[in-house]
Coordinates of C-alpha atoms and ligand atoms in Angstrom, one line a residue:
M1 CA 0.0 0.0 0.0
K2 CA 1.7 3.1 -1.2
V3 CA 0.8 6.5 0.3
T4 CA 2.0 9.9 -0.8
V5 CA 2.9 12.6 1.8
S6 CA 3.6 16.2 0.7
R7 CA 5.1 19.2 2.3
K8 CA 5.0 22.8 0.9
A9 CA 7.8 25.3 1.0
H10 CA 8.7 28.5 -0.7
F11 CA 11.6 30.7 -1.6
N12 CA 12.2 34.0 -3.3
A13 CA 14.9 34.1 -5.9
A14 CA 16.2 36.2 -8.8
H15 CA 17.1 34.9 -12.2
R16 CA 17.7 35.7 -15.8
L17 CA 17.0 33.4 -18.6
Y18 CA 19.5 33.6 -21.5
R19 CA 22.1 31.8 -23.4
K20 CA 25.6 33.3 -23.7
D21 CA 26.0 31.9 -27.1
W22 CA 22.8 33.6 -28.5
S23 CA 22.5 37.3 -29.6
H24 CA 20.6 39.7 -27.4
E25 CA 17.8 39.7 -30.0
K26 CA 17.5 36.0 -30.1
N27 CA 17.5 35.8 -26.2
D28 CA 14.8 38.5 -26.2
E29 CA 12.7 36.7 -28.7
V30 CA 12.9 33.4 -26.8
F31 CA 12.9 34.5 -23.2
G32 CA 11.1 37.8 -23.3
K33 CA 11.0 39.7 -20.0
C34 CA 12.9 36.8 -18.3
N35 CA 16.0 38.0 -20.3
N36 CA 16.2 41.3 -18.4
P37 CA 20.0 41.8 -18.0
N38 CA 19.3 43.2 -14.5
F39 CA 17.6 40.0 -13.3
H40 CA 14.1 39.8 -11.8
G41 CA 12.6 37.8 -8.9
H42 CA 9.9 35.2 -8.5
N43 CA 8.1 33.9 -5.4
Y44 CA 8.6 30.2 -6.0
E45 CA 6.2 27.8 -4.3
L46 CA 7.4 24.2 -3.9
T47 CA 5.6 21.0 -3.1
V48 CA 7.7 18.0 -2.3
S49 CA 5.8 14.7 -2.4
V50 CA 7.2 11.4 -1.1
T51 CA 5.6 8.1 -1.9
G52 CA 6.2 4.8 -0.1
N53 CA 4.9 2.2 2.3
I54 CA 3.6 3.2 5.7
D55 CA 6.2 2.1 8.3
Q56 CA 4.4 -0.4 10.6
E57 CA 6.0 0.9 13.7
T58 CA 5.7 4.6 13.3
G59 CA 2.7 4.8 10.9
Y60 CA 4.7 7.3 8.8
V61 CA 5.9 7.1 5.2
I62 CA 8.5 9.7 6.2
D63 CA 8.8 11.7 9.4
M64 CA 7.6 15.2 8.3
K65 CA 10.3 16.8 10.5
V66 CA 13.0 14.9 8.6
L67 CA 11.4 16.0 5.3
K68 CA 11.1 19.6 6.5
D69 CA 14.8 19.7 7.5
I70 CA 15.9 18.2 4.1
I71 CA 13.9 20.9 2.3
K72 CA 15.4 23.6 4.5
N73 CA 19.0 22.4 4.0
E74 CA 18.8 21.5 0.4
V75 CA 16.5 24.2 -1.0
E76 CA 15.6 27.1 1.2
D77 CA 19.1 27.6 2.6
A78 CA 20.6 27.2 -0.9
F79 CA 18.1 29.2 -3.0
D80 CA 16.2 31.7 -0.8
H81 CA 17.0 35.3 -1.5
K82 CA 19.7 34.3 -3.9
N83 CA 20.4 35.2 -7.4
L84 CA 20.3 31.8 -9.0
N85 CA 22.5 32.6 -12.0
V86 CA 25.2 34.2 -9.9
E87 CA 25.1 32.6 -6.5
V88 CA 24.0 29.0 -7.0
P89 CA 26.7 26.8 -8.6
A90 CA 24.1 24.4 -10.2
F91 CA 23.0 27.3 -12.5
K92 CA 26.4 28.6 -13.5
D93 CA 26.0 26.9 -16.9
L94 CA 22.4 25.9 -16.7
N95 CA 19.5 28.2 -17.5
P96 CA 17.4 28.6 -14.3
T97 CA 14.1 27.9 -15.9
T98 CA 11.4 26.4 -13.7
E99 CA 12.0 23.1 -15.4
N100 CA 15.7 23.1 -14.6
I101 CA 15.2 24.3 -11.0
A102 CA 12.7 21.5 -10.4
V103 CA 15.3 18.9 -11.7
V104 CA 18.0 20.4 -9.6
I105 CA 15.8 20.3 -6.5
Y106 CA 14.9 16.7 -7.2
N107 CA 18.5 15.7 -7.6
K108 CA 19.4 17.4 -4.3
I109 CA 16.6 15.8 -2.3
K110 CA 16.5 12.3 -3.7
P111 CA 19.8 11.1 -2.3
K112 CA 18.7 12.2 1.2
L113 CA 15.7 9.9 1.2
D114 CA 15.6 6.2 1.9
G115 CA 16.1 4.3 -1.4
E116 CA 12.6 2.8 -1.6
L117 CA 10.8 6.2 -1.4
D118 CA 9.7 7.9 -4.6
L119 CA 9.9 11.6 -5.0
E120 CA 7.9 14.2 -7.0
I121 CA 8.7 17.9 -7.2
T122 CA 6.1 20.5 -8.1
L123 CA 7.5 24.0 -8.5
Y124 CA 5.3 27.1 -9.2
E125 CA 7.1 30.1 -10.7
T126 CA 3.9 32.1 -10.8
P127 CA 0.4 31.1 -9.5
R128 CA -0.4 29.9 -13.0
N129 CA 2.8 28.4 -14.2
F130 CA 4.2 25.3 -12.7
V131 CA 6.4 22.3 -13.4
T132 CA 6.4 18.7 -12.1
Y133 CA 9.3 16.3 -12.1
S134 CA 9.5 12.8 -10.7
G135 CA 12.8 11.6 -12.0
S136 CA 12.1 9.9 -15.3
Ligands
NI201 NI1 11.5 34.8 -14.7

């Protein structure tokens, strides 16, 4: 019997979407306002979902305090109030799109979980735009 437990978190971060190897015109055409050279911020809303069997002793899939601490250490401390392009090494050569941020978050959290647990990351960049990644 598999059960999914989820915890929400959020962080504010700045970014700029662009490719160094494209002209300013092409970056503008593809990335629009997100190519602003002076960066801009988003209020990212994150849902981390963990799926697994209920532990017969504890009744938990995962202790929420453990999950909370993993999210704090791996995501909030690393991304909150940061300029993703400049201050977060994962995005030095990776465009910080919502898609790529979700994959980076997945790759940071997954190794911290017990191996039999499945992970899904949902990341909202705006209230209407969001991305889901579950490792496939
Ligand atoms: Ni943006």
